[in-house]
Coordinates of C-alpha atoms and ligand atoms in Angstrom, one line a residue:
Chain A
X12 CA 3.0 25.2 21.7
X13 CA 0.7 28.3 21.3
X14 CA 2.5 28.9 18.2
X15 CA 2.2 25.1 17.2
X16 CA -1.6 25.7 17.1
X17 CA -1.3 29.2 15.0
X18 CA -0.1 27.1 12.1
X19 CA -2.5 24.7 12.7
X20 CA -4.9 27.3 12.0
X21 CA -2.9 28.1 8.8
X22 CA -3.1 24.8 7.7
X23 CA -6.4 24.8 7.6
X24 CA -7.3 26.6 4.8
X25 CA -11.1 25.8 3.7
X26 CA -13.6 24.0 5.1
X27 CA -16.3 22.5 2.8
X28 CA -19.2 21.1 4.6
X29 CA -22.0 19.2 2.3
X30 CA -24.7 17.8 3.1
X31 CA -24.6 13.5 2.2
X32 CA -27.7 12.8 0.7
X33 CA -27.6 9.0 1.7
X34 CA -28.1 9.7 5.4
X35 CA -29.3 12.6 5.3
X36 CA -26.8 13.9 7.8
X37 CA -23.5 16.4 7.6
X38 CA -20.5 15.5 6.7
X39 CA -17.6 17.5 6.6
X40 CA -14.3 17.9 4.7
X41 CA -11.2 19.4 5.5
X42 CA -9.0 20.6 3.1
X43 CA -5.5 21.4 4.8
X44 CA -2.7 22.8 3.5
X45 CA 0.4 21.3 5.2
X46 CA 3.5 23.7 5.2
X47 CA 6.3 21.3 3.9
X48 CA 4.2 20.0 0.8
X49 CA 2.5 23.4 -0.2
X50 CA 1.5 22.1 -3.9
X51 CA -0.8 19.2 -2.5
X52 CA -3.9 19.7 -0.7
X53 CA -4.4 17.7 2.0
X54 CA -8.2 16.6 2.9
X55 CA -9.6 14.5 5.6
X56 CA -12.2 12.3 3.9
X57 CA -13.5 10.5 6.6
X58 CA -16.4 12.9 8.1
X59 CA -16.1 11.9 12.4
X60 CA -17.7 8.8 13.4
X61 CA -20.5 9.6 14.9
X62 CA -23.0 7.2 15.3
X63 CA -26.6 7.5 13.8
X64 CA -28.6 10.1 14.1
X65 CA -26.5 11.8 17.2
X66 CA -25.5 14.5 15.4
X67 CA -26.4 17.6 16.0
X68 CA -26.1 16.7 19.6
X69 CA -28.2 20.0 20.3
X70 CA -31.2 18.3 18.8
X71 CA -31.4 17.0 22.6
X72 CA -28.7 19.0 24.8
X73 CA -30.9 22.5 24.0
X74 CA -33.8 21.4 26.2
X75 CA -31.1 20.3 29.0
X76 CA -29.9 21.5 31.6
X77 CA -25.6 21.2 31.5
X78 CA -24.6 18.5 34.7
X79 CA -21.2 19.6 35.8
X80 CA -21.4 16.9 38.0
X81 CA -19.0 13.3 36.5
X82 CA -21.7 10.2 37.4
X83 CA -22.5 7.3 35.5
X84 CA -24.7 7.9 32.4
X85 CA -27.6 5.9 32.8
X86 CA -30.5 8.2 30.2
X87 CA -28.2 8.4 27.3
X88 CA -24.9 7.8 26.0
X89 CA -24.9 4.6 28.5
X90 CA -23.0 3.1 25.8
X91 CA -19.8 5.0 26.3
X92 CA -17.5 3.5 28.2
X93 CA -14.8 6.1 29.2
X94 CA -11.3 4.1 28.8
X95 CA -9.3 7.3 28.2
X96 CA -7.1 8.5 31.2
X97 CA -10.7 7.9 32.4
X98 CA -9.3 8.9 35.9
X99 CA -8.9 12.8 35.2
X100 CA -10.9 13.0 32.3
X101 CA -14.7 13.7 32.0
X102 CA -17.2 14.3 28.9
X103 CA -17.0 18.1 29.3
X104 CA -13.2 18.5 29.2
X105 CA -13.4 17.6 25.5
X106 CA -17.3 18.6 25.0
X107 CA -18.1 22.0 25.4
X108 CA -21.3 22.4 28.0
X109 CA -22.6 25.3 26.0
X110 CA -22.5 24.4 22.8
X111 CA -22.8 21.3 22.3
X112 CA -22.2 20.9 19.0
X113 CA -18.6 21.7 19.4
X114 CA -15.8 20.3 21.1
X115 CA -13.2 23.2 23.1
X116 CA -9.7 22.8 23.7
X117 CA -8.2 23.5 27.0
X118 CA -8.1 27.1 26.3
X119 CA -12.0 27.4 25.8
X120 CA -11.3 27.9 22.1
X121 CA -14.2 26.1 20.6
X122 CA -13.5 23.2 17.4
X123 CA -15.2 21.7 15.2
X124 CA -15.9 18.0 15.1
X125 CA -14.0 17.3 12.1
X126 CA -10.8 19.8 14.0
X127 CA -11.1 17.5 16.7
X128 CA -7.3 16.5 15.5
X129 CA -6.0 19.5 17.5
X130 CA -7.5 18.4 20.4
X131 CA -6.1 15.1 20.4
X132 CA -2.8 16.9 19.8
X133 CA -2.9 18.6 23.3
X134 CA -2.2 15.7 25.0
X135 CA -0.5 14.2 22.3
X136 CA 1.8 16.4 20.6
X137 CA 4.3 14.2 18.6
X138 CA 1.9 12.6 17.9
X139 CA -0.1 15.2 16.2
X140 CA 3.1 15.9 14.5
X141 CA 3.9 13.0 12.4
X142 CA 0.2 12.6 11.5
X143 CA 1.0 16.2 9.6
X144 CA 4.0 15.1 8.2
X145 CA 2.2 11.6 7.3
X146 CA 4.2 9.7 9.1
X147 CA 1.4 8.4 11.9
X148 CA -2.0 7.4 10.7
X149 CA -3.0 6.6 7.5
X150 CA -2.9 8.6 4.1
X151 CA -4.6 7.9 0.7
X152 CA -4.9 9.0 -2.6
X153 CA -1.4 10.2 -4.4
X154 CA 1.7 10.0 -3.6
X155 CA 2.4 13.2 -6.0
X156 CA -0.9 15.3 -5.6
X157 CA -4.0 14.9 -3.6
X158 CA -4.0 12.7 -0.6
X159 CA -7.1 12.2 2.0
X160 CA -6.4 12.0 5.6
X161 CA -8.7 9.7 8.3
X162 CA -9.0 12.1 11.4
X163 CA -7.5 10.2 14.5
X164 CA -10.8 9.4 15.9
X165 CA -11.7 7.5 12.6
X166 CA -9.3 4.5 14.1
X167 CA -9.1 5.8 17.4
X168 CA -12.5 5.7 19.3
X169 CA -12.0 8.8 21.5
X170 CA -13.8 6.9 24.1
X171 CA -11.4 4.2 24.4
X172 CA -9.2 4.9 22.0
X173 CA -6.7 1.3 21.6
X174 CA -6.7 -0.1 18.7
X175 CA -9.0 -3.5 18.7
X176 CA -7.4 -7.0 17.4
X177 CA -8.8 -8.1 14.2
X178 CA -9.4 -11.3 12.4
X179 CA -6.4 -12.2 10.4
X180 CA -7.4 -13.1 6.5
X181 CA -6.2 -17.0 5.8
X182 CA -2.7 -17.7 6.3
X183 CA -0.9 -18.5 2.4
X184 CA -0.7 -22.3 1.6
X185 CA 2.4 -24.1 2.3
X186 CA 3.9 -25.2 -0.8
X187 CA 3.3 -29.3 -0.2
X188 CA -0.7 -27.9 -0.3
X189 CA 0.2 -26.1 -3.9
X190 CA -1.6 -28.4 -6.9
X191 CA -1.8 -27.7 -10.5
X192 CA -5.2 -27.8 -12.7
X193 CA -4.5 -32.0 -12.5
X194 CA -4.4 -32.3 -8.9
X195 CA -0.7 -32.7 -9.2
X196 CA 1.7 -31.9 -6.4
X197 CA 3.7 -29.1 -7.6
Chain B
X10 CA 30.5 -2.2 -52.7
X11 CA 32.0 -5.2 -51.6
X12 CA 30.5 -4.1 -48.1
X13 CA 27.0 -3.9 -49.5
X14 CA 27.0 -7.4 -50.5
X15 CA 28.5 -9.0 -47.3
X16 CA 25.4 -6.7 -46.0
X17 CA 23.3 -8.5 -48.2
X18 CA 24.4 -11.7 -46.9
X19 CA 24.3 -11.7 -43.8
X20 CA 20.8 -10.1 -43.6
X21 CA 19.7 -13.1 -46.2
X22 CA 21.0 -15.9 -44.1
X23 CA 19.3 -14.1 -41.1
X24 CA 16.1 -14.3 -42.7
X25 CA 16.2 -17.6 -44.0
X26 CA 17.2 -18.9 -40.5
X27 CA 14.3 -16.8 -38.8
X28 CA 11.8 -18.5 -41.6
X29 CA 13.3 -21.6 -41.0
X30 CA 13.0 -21.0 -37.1
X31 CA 9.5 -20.0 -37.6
X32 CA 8.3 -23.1 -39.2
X33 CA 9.8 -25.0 -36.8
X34 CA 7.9 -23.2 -34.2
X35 CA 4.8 -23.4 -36.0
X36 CA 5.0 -27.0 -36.6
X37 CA 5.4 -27.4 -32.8
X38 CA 1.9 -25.4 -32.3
X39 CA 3.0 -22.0 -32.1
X40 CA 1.1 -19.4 -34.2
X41 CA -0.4 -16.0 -34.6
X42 CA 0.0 -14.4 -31.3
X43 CA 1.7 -17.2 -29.7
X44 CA 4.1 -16.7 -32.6
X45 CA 4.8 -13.1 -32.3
X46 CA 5.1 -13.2 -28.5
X47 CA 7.9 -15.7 -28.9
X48 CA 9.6 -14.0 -31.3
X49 CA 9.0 -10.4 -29.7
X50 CA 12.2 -8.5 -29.1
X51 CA 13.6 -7.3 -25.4
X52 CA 10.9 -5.0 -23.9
X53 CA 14.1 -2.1 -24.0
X54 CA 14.9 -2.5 -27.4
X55 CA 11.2 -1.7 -28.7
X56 CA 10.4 1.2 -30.6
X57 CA 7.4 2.9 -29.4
X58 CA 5.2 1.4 -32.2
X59 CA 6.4 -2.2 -31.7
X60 CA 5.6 -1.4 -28.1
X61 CA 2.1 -0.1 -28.8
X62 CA 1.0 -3.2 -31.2
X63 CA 2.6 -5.7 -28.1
X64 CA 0.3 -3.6 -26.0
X65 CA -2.6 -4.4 -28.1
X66 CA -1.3 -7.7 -28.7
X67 CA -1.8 -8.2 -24.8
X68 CA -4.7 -6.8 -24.8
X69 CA -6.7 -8.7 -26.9
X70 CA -5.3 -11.6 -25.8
X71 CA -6.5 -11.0 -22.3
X72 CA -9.9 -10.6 -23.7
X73 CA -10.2 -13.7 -25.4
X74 CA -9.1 -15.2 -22.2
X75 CA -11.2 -13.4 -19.5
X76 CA -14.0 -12.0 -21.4
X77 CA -13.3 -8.4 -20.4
X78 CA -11.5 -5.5 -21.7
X79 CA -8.6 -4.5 -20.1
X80 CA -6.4 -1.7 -20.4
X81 CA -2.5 -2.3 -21.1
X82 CA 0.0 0.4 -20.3
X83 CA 3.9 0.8 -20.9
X84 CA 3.9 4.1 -19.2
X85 CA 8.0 4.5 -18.1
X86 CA 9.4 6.1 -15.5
X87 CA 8.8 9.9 -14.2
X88 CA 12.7 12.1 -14.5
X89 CA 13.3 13.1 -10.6
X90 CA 11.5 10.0 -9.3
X91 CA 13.2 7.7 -7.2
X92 CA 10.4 5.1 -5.0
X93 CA 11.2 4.0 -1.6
X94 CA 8.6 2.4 1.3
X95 CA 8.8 2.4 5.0
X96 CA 6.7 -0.1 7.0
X97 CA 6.5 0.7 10.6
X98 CA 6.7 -2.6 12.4
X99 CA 5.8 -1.6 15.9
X100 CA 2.3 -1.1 13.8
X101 CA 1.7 -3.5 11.8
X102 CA -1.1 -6.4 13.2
X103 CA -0.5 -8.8 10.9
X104 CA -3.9 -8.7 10.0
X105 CA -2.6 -9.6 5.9
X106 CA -4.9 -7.5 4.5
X107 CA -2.1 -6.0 2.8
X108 CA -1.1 -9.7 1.3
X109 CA -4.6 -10.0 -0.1
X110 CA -5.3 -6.2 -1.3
X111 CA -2.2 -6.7 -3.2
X112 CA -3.2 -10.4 -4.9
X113 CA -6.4 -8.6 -6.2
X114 CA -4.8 -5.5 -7.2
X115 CA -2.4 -7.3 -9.2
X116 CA -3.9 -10.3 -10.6
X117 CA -1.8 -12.7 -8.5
X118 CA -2.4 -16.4 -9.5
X119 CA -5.6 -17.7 -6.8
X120 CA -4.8 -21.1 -8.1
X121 CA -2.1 -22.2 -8.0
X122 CA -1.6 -19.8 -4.9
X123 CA 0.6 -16.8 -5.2
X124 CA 1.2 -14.2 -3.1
X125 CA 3.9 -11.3 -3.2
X126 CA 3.9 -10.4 0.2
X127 CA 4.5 -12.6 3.3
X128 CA 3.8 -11.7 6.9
X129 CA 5.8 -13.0 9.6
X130 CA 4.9 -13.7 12.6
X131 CA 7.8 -13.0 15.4
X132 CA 8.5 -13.3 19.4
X133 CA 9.1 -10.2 21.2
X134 CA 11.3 -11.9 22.9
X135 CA 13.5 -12.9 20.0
X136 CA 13.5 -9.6 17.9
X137 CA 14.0 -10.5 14.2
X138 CA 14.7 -13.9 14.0
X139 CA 14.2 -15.4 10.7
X140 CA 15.2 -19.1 12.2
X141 CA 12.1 -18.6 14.5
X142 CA 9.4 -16.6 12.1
X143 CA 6.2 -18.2 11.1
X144 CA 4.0 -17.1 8.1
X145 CA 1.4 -19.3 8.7
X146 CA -0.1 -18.6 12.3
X147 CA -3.3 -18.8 12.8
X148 CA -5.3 -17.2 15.7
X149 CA -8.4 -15.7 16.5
X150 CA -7.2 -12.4 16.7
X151 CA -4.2 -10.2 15.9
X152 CA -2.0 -8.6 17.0
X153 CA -1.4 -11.5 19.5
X154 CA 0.2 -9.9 23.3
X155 CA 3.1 -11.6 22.8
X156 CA 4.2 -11.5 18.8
X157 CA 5.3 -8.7 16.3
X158 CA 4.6 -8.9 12.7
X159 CA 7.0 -8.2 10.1
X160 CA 5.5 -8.1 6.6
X161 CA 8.3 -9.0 3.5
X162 CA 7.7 -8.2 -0.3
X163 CA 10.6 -7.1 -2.5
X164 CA 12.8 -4.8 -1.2
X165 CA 13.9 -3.1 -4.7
X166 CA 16.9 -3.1 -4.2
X167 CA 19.4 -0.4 -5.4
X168 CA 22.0 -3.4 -6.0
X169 CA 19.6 -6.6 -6.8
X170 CA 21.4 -9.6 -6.9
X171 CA 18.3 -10.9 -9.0
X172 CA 19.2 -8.7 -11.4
X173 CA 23.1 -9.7 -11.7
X174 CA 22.2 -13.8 -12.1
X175 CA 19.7 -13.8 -14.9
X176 CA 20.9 -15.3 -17.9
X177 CA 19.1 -13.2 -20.7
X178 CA 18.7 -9.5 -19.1
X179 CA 14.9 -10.8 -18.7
X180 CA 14.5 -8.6 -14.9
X181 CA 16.3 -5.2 -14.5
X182 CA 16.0 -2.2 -12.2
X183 CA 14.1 1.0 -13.9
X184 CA 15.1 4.6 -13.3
X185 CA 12.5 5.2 -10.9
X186 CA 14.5 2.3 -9.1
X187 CA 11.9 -0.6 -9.3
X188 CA 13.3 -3.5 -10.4
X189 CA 10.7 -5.3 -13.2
X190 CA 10.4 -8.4 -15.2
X191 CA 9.7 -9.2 -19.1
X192 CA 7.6 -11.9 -18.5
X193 CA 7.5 -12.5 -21.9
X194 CA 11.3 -12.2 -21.7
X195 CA 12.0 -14.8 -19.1
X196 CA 13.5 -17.9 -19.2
X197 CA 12.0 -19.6 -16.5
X198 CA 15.4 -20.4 -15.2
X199 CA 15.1 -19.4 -11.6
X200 CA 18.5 -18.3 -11.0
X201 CA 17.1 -14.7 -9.8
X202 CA 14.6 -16.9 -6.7
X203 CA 17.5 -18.6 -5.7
X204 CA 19.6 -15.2 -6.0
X205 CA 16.9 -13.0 -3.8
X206 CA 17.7 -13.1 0.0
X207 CA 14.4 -12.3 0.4
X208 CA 12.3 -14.9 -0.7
X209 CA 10.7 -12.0 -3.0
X210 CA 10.2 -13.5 -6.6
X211 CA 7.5 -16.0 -7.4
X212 CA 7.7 -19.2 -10.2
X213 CA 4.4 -19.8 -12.0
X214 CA 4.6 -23.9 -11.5
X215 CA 1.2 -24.3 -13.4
X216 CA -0.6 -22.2 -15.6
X217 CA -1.8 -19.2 -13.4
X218 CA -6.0 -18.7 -12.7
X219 CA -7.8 -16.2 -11.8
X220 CA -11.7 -15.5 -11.7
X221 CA -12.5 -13.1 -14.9
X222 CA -14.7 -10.9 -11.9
X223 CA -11.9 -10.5 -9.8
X224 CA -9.2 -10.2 -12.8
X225 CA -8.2 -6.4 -12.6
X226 CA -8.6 -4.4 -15.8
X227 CA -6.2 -1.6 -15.1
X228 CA -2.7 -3.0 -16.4
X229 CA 1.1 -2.3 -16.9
X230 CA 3.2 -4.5 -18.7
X231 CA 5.6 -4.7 -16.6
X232 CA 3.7 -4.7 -13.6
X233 CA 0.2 -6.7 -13.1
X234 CA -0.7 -8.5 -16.8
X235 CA -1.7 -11.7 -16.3
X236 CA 1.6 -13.6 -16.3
X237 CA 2.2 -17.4 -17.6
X238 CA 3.1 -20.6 -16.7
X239 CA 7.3 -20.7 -16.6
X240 CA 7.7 -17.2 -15.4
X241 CA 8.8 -15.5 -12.3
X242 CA 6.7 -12.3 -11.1
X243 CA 7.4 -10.1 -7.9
X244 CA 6.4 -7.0 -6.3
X245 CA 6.4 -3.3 -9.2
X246 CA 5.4 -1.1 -5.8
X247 CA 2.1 -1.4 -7.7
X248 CA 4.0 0.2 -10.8
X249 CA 0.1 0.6 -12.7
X250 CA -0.8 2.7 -9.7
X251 CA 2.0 4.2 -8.8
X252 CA 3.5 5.7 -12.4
X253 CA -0.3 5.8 -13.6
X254 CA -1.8 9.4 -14.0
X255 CA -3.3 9.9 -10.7
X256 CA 0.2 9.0 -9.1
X257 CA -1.8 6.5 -6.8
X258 CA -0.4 5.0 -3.4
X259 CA 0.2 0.8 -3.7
X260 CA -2.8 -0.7 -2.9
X261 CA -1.1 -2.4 0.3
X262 CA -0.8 1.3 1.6
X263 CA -4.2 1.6 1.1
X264 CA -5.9 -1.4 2.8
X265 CA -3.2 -1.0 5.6
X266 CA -6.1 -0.7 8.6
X267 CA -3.0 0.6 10.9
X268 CA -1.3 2.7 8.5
X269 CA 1.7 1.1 8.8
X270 CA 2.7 1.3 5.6
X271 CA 4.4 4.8 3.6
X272 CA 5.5 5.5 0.3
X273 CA 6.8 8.0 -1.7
X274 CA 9.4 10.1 -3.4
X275 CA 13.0 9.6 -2.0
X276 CA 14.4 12.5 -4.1
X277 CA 10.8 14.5 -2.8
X278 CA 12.6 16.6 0.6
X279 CA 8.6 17.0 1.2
X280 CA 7.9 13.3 1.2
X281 CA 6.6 11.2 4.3
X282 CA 9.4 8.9 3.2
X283 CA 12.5 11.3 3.7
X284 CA 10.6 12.5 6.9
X285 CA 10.2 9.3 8.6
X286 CA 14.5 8.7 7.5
X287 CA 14.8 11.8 8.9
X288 CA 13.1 11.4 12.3
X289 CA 12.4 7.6 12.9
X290 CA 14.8 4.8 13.7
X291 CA 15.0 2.9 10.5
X292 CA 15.9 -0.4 10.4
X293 CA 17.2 -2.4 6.9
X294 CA 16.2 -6.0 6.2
X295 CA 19.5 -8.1 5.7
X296 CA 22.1 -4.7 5.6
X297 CA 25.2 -6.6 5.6
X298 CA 24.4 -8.3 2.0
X299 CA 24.6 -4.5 0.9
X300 CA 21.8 -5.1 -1.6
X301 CA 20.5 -1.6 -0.5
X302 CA 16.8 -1.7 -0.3
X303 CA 14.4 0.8 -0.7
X304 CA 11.9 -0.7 1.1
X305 CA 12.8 0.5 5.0
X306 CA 11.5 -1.0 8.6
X307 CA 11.0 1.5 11.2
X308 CA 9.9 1.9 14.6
X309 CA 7.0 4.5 14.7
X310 CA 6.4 4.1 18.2
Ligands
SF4_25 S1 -2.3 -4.7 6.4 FE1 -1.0 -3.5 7.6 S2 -1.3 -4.3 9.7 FE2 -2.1 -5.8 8.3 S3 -0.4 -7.2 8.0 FE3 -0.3 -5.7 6.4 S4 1.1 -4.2 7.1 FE4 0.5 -5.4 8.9

């Protein structure tokens, strides 16, 4: 495993942080390398969710005090509703109580926001592993060259991470509801 | 000498037929580009210059009929390139995103409706079951607790039996190993619908419409050109996108929500393809008709 995460570390070659001038917040892009398809870089595209303006989280956290102490969130954050092996989990096993603007792995090793891949992977290590060889989650761009990534926590809400039914688009006509340009039957 | 003139001959009578055949057509309402198309030779047998004036040809007809410039491409296929797709079906929600992405991408008919790929809806309980599939559910929500969805395009097969029925050579299978249609070429017969097992090709009943805003401007000929009435079109695996310069995924790949859809290089050891072969329990639609598909089922999960 701890060699697992050594080449994850390889993989990930640059980081290129710039600043989206829409929001006005960060965003972040990875550009990987992935071992078994050394020509093509891979990049995640999709910076992490985070919802508005939450980002830095040490706008806030650097005037408080870290609570070890699991309770129900009732200031902030009340929105969060933990479905995640909720049981033995707790915000600071994934959030690091020091810096907030990180996330640690189980190590103390502290990650990025836009890493958080390999912290998903400790728990979920195939996982982790066809998403590197693009086999789980979802890949775009070339099938040749350049491809962009989504980060699990793009579809997965880290929170609660199933997936959520969706509206199906229309179903297709059935062919006695097929007309031509005169109304005909076809 | 003797040669020359039996040359001479036969080349003469050939004309005169093709001049008398032309009146004939013309008198029936066929002319200028209506002409040429009809008598424009097997797309295989062009030279690049005839195939660069049909372009054009296409081109300008498409903007007389939309409004809107378009961009018609004959690009062939790569050397070392050989396409295959894996769609994970314990992932796919049946959400048909995919069905629609892939009617815009490539200029399906909106009226009358036409659409390449078809989602079926299946029990859990039954496993693949054709007899007991429904493409027309419709519910609030997807994936439903107690369905699987199993999404069906063509399956580009290494041994098409649409490919072996047609009359006139009008639909064959290119290097790259998608198997493409002349539209200008085709007959109309619909031996090759008949011939798919997988309910894959589509008939143009009426003249096909779509809304010049939606019409998409980035073209292959034999891929997503507006097609006519009297044809049959399938699935290229989005061959504009996919042989185009920036080697783009299919659209469907692309809207996927789930990811449940892969596609790449079979010859490519690298590929996403040859890993999920490799490592996942594939599954072939229909294997005992040994039409070998390239377009796999497999179980991610
Ligand atoms: S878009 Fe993806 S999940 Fe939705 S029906 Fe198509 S293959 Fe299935």
């Amino acid at each position: 495993m701890n060699n697992y995460f050594k080449s994850s570390f390889v993989i990930l070659s640059a980081l290129i942080f710039f600043s989206c001038s829409k929001s006005g917040k960060s965003e972040e892009t990875i550009k990987t390398n992935y071992e078994s398809n050394k020509d093509s870089n891979l990049i995640a595209v999709a910076s992490p969710p985070f919802s508005e303006f939450i980002f830095p989280c040490s706008r806030c956290h650097k005037n408080i005090e870290p609570n070890h102490k699991r309770r129900e969130l009732v200031w902030a954050h009340d929105n969060i509703k933990l479905e995640h092996d909720e049981k033995n989990r707790w915000c600071l096993d994934c959030h690091d109580a020091n810096n907030r603007d990180k996330l640690h792995l189980a190590d103390g090793r502290l990650l990025d926001f836009t890493e958080s891949y390999k912290l998903c992977g400790q728990c979920h290590g195939p996982t982790l592993r066809n998403w590197l060889a693009g086999e789980h989650g979802k890949r775009t761009g070339s099938w040749k060259g350049q491809k962009q990534y989504l980060l699990c926590v793009n579809c997965h809400n880290p929170h609660s991470p199933r997936f959520k039914p969706l509206e199906p688009l229309p179903r297709p006509m059935k062919p006695s509801e097929l007309r031509d340009t005169n109304g005909i039957r076809l | 000498m003797k040669k020359n003139t039996d040359l001479t001959r036969r080349e003469f009578i050939k004309g005169a037929a093709g001049i008398a055949g032309a009146t004939v057509l013309a008198s029936c309402g066929l002319s200028g580009d209506a002409l040429e198309a009809f008598l424009q030779k097997h797309f295989k047998e062009l030279s690049n210059d005839e195939k660069a004036e049909i372009l054009k040809r296409i081109e300008d007809e498409c903007k007389a009929k939309y409004g809107k410039e378009v961009a018609v491409v004959g690009t062939p296929a790569e050397e070392g390139v050989l396409f295959a797709y894996a769609l994970d079906i314990s992932r796919c929600i049946g959400c048909r995103r995919c069905v629609y992405g892939c009617c815009e991408e490539n200029n399906q008919s909106r009226d009358p409706q036409i659409h390449w790929i078809t989602v079926l809806e299946m029990d859990k309980s039954e496993g693949v079951n054709l007899e007991k599939a429904n493409s027309y559910y419709e519910v609030d929500k997807v994936p439903q607790p107690d369905k699987f969805y199993f999404p069906v395009a063509c399956q580009q097969c290494e041994n098409p039996p649409c490919v072996k029925v047609c009359p006139v050579k009008a639909t064959w299978k290119e290097p790259d190993g998608i198997v493409v249609v002349d539209y200008n070429w085709c007959i109309g017969c619909r031996c090759c619908i008949t011939a798919c097992p997988y309910g894959a090709r589509h008939f143009n009943w009426a003249e096909p419409k779509i809304p010049t805003d939606e019409l998409n401007p980035s073209m292959h000929y034999l891929g997503n050109r507006p097609r006519m009435k009297g044809c049959v079109e399938k699935c290229t695996f989005c061959i504009q996108r996919t042989r185009g310069e920036e080697k783009k995924y299919p659209k469907c790949v692309e809207v996927c929500p789930v990811g449940a859809r892969k596609f790449g290089n079979l010859l490519d050891p690298s590929s996403e393809i040859r890993y999920i072969l490799a490592n996942k329990r594939v599954f072939i639609f229909k294997e005992e008709l040994n039409t070998r598909p390239k377009f796999f089922y497999y179980y991610g999960l």
